[in-house]
Coordinates of C-alpha atoms in Angstrom, one line a residue:
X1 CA 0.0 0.0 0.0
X2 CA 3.1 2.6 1.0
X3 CA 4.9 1.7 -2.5
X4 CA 1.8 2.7 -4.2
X5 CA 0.5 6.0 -2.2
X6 CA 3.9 7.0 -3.1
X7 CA 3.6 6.4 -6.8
X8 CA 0.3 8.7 -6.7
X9 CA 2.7 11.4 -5.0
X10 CA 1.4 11.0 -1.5
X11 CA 4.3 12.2 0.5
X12 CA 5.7 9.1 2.9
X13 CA 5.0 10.0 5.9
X14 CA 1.8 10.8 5.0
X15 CA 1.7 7.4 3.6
X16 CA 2.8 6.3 6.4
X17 CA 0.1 7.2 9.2
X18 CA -2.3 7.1 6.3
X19 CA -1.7 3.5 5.1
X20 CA -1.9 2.3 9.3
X21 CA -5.1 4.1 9.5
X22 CA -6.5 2.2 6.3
X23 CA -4.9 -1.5 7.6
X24 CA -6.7 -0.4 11.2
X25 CA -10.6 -0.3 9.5
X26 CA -9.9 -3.2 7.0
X27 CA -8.7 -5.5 9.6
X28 CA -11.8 -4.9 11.5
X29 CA -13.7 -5.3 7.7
X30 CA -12.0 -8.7 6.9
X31 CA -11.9 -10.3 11.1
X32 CA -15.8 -11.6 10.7
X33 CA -14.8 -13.4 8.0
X34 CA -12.0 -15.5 9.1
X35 CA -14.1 -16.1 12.4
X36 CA -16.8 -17.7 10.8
X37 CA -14.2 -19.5 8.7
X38 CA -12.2 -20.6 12.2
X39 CA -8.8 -19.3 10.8
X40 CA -7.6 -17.7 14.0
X41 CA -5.8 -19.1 16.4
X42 CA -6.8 -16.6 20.1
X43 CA -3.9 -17.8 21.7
X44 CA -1.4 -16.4 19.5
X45 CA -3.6 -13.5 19.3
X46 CA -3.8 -12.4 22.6
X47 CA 0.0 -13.3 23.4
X48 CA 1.1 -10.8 20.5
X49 CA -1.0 -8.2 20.7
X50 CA -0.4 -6.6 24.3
X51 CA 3.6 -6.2 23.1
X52 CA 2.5 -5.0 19.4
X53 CA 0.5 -2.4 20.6
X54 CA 2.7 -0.7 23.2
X55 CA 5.7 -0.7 20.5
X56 CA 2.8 0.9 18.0
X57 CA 2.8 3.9 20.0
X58 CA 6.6 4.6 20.6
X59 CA 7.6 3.7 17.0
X60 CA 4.9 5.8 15.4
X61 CA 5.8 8.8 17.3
X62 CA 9.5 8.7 15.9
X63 CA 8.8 8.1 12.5
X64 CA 7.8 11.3 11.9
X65 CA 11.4 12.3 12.8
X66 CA 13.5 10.6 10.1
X67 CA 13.9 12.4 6.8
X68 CA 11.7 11.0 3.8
X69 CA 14.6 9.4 1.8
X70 CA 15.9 7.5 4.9
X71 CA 12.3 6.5 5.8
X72 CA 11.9 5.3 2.0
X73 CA 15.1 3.4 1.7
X74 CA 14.5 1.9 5.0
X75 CA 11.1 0.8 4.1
X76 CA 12.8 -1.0 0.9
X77 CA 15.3 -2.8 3.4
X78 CA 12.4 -4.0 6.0
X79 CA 10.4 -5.4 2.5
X80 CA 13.7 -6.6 1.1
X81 CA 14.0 -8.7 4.7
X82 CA 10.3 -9.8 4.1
X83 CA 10.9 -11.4 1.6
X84 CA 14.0 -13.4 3.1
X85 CA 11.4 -14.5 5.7
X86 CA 8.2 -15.5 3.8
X87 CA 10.7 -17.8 1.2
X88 CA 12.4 -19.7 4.4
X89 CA 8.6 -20.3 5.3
X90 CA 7.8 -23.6 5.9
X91 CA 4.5 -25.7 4.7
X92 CA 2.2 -26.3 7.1
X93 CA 2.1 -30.1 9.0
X94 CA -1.3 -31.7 9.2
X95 CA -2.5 -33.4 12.4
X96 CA -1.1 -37.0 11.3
X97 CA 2.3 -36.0 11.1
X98 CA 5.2 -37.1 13.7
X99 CA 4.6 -35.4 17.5
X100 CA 6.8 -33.2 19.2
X101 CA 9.5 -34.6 21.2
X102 CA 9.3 -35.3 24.7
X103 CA 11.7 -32.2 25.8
X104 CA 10.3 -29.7 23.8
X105 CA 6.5 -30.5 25.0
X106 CA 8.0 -30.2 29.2
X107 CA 9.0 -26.8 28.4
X108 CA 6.5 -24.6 30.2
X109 CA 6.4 -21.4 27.5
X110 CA 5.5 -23.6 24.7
X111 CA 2.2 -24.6 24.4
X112 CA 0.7 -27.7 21.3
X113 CA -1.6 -26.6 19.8
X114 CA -4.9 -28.5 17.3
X115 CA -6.6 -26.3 15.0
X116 CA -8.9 -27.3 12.0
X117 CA -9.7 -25.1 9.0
X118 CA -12.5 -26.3 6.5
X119 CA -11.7 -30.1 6.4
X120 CA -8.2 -29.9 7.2
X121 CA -6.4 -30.1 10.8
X122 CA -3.0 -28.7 11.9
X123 CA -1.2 -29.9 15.1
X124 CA 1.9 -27.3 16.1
X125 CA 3.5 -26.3 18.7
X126 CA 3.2 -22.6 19.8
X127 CA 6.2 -21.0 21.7
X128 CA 5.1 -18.2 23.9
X129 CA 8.4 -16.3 24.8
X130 CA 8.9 -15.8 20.8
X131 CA 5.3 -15.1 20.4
X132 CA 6.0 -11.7 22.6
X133 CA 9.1 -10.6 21.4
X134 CA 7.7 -11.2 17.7
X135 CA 4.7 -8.8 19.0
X136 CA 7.2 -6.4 20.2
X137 CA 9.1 -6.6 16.8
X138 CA 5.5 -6.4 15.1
X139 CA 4.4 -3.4 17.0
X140 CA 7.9 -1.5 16.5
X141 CA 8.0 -1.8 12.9
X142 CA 4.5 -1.7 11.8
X143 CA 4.2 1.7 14.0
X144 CA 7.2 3.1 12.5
X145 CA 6.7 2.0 8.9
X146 CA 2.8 1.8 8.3
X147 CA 2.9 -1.5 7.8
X148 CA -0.1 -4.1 8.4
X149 CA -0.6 -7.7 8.7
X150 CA 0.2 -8.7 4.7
X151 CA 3.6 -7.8 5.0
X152 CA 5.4 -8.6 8.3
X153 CA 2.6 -10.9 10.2
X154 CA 2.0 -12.9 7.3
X155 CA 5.9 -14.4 6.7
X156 CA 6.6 -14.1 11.2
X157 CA 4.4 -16.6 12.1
X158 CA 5.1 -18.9 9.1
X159 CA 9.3 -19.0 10.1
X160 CA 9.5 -17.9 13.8
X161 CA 5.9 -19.6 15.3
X162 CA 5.5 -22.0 12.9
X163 CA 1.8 -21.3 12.4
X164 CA 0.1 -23.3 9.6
X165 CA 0.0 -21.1 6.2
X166 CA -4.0 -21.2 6.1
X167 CA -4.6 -20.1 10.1
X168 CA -1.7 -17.2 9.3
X169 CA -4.0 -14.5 7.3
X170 CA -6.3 -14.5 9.7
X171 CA -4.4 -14.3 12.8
X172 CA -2.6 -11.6 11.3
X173 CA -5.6 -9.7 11.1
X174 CA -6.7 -10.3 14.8
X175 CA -3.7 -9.4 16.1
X176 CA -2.9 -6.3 14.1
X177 CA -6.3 -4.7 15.2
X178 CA -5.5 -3.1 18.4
X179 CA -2.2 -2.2 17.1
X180 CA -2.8 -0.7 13.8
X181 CA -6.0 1.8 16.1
X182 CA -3.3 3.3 18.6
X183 CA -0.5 3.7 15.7
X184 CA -2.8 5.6 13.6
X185 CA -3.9 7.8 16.2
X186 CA -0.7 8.0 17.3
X187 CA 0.0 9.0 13.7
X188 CA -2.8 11.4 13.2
X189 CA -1.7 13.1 15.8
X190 CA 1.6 14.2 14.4
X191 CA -0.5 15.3 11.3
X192 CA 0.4 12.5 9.1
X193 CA -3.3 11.0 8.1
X194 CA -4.6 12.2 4.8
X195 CA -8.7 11.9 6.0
X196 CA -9.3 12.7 2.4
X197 CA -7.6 9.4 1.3
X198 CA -8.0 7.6 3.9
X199 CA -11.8 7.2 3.4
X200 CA -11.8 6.2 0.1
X201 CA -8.9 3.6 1.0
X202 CA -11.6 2.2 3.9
X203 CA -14.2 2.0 1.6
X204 CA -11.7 -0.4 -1.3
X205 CA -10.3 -1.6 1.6
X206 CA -13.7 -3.3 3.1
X207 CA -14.3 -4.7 -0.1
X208 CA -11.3 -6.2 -0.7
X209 CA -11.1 -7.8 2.7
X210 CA -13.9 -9.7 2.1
X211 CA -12.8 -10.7 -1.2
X212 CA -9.4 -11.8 -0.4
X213 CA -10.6 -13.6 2.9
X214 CA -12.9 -16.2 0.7
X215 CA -10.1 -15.9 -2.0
X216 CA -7.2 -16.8 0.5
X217 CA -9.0 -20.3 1.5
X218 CA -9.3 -21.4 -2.4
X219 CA -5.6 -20.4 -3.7
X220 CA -3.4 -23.1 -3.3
X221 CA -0.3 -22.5 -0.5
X222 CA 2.7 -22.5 -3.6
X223 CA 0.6 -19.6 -5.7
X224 CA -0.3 -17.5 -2.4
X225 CA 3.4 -17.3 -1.8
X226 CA 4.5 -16.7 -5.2
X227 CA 2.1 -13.9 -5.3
X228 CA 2.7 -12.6 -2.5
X229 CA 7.4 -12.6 -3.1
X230 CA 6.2 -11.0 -6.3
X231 CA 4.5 -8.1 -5.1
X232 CA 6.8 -7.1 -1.9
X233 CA 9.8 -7.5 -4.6
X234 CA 8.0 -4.7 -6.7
X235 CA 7.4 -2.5 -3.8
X236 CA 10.9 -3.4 -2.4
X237 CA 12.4 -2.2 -6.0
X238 CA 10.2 1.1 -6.2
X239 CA 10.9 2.3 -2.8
X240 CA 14.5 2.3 -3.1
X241 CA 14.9 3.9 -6.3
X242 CA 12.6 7.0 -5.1
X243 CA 14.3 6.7 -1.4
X244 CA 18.0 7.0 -3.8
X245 CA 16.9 10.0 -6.2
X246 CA 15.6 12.3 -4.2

């Protein structure tokens, strides 16, 4: 979304606060969807989303300090690292496959978890101490860069928590709620939300939301993810080269 309000001419840290603003009202938009479709998983949810939203306020505050072409080259770097993330992803494990070992179970912070979406079920293990400090890391960038849940929730939970790739989109939404409402405000304040553009934004944004959520659950795993390299490469790409020539 930031790569492309800049291509219109929106300046970035008006894309910025913006683009959080828009991510806060479509993740409410898309949530009802993945309820009804059971593709959240609440205990990751409400581990990461205390952490997220106290690092939303403090990083969106200071974004409004850094100079446009650092912010922009920045932003290129963070999608660049994206990328290096969501490709090391790893395919989700159904229910029949081998159990967790004996040690790793004892250990009090990690928690197994059973989770079934449509026909299929998942059985992972969710680690708790990594769960908050990816929430802090979550709240610290998204705040600082206007970033929501497509871009650095989608490929964190895949690598760090090892959620399945089909419960990930949805989480991502519930947990970037909060977070995305107190960075935008945080944002707003500073003077860097466009209402003009914003409301337009909501109203594409809803729609798309509840598009994509039905789409998300029909496109296999392989074709989400080469979609999804292909278009954080292109924003990558553009970001730098206007971050470099200004």
């Amino acid at each position: 979304m930031i790569p492309l309000l800049s291509l219109m001419g929106v300046p970035i840290h008006t894309a910025v606060g913006t683009c959080l603003a828009f991510v806060a009202c479509s993740s409410l938009a898309g949530i009802l969807q993945h309820v009804r479709q059971r593709s959240i998983d609440p205990v990751v949810v409400l581990t990461m989303t205390l952490p997220a939203t106290l690092m939303a306020i403090v990083s969106a505050h200071f974004s409004s300090l850094v100079s446009r072409p650092v912010l922009q080259v920045s932003f290129s770097l963070l999608l660049t690292g994206v990328m290096v993330m969501y490709s090391l992803a790893p395919t989700a494990r159904s229910l029949h496959t081998r159990p967790t070992t004996a040690a790793t179970a004892s250990r009090w912070y990690i928690i197994q978890r059973q989770r079934s979406v449509g026909e299929i079920s998942y059985h992972y293990d969710f680690d708790m101490l990594k769960a908050i400090l990816s929430g802090t890391a979550t709240g610290l960038l998204s705040g600082f860069f206007g970033i929501g849940g497509g871009v650095f929730l989608v490929p964190l939970p895949a690598v760090v928590l090892r959620v399945p790739l089909r419960m990930i989109a949805g989480t991502s939404l519930a947990v970037f709620i909060l977070p995305a409402i107190v960075g935008a405000y945080t944002h707003w304040r500073e003077g860097n939300v466009d209402v003009g553009l914003w409301l337009p934004l909501v109203v594409a944004g809803i729609v798309g939301s509840q598009v994509g959520a039905r789409w998300v659950m029909h496109m296999p795993p392989a074709m989400l993810k080469r979609l999804f390299l292909l278009l954080v490469s292109a924003g990558a790409v553009f970001m730098l080269v206007k971050g470099l020539t200004e």
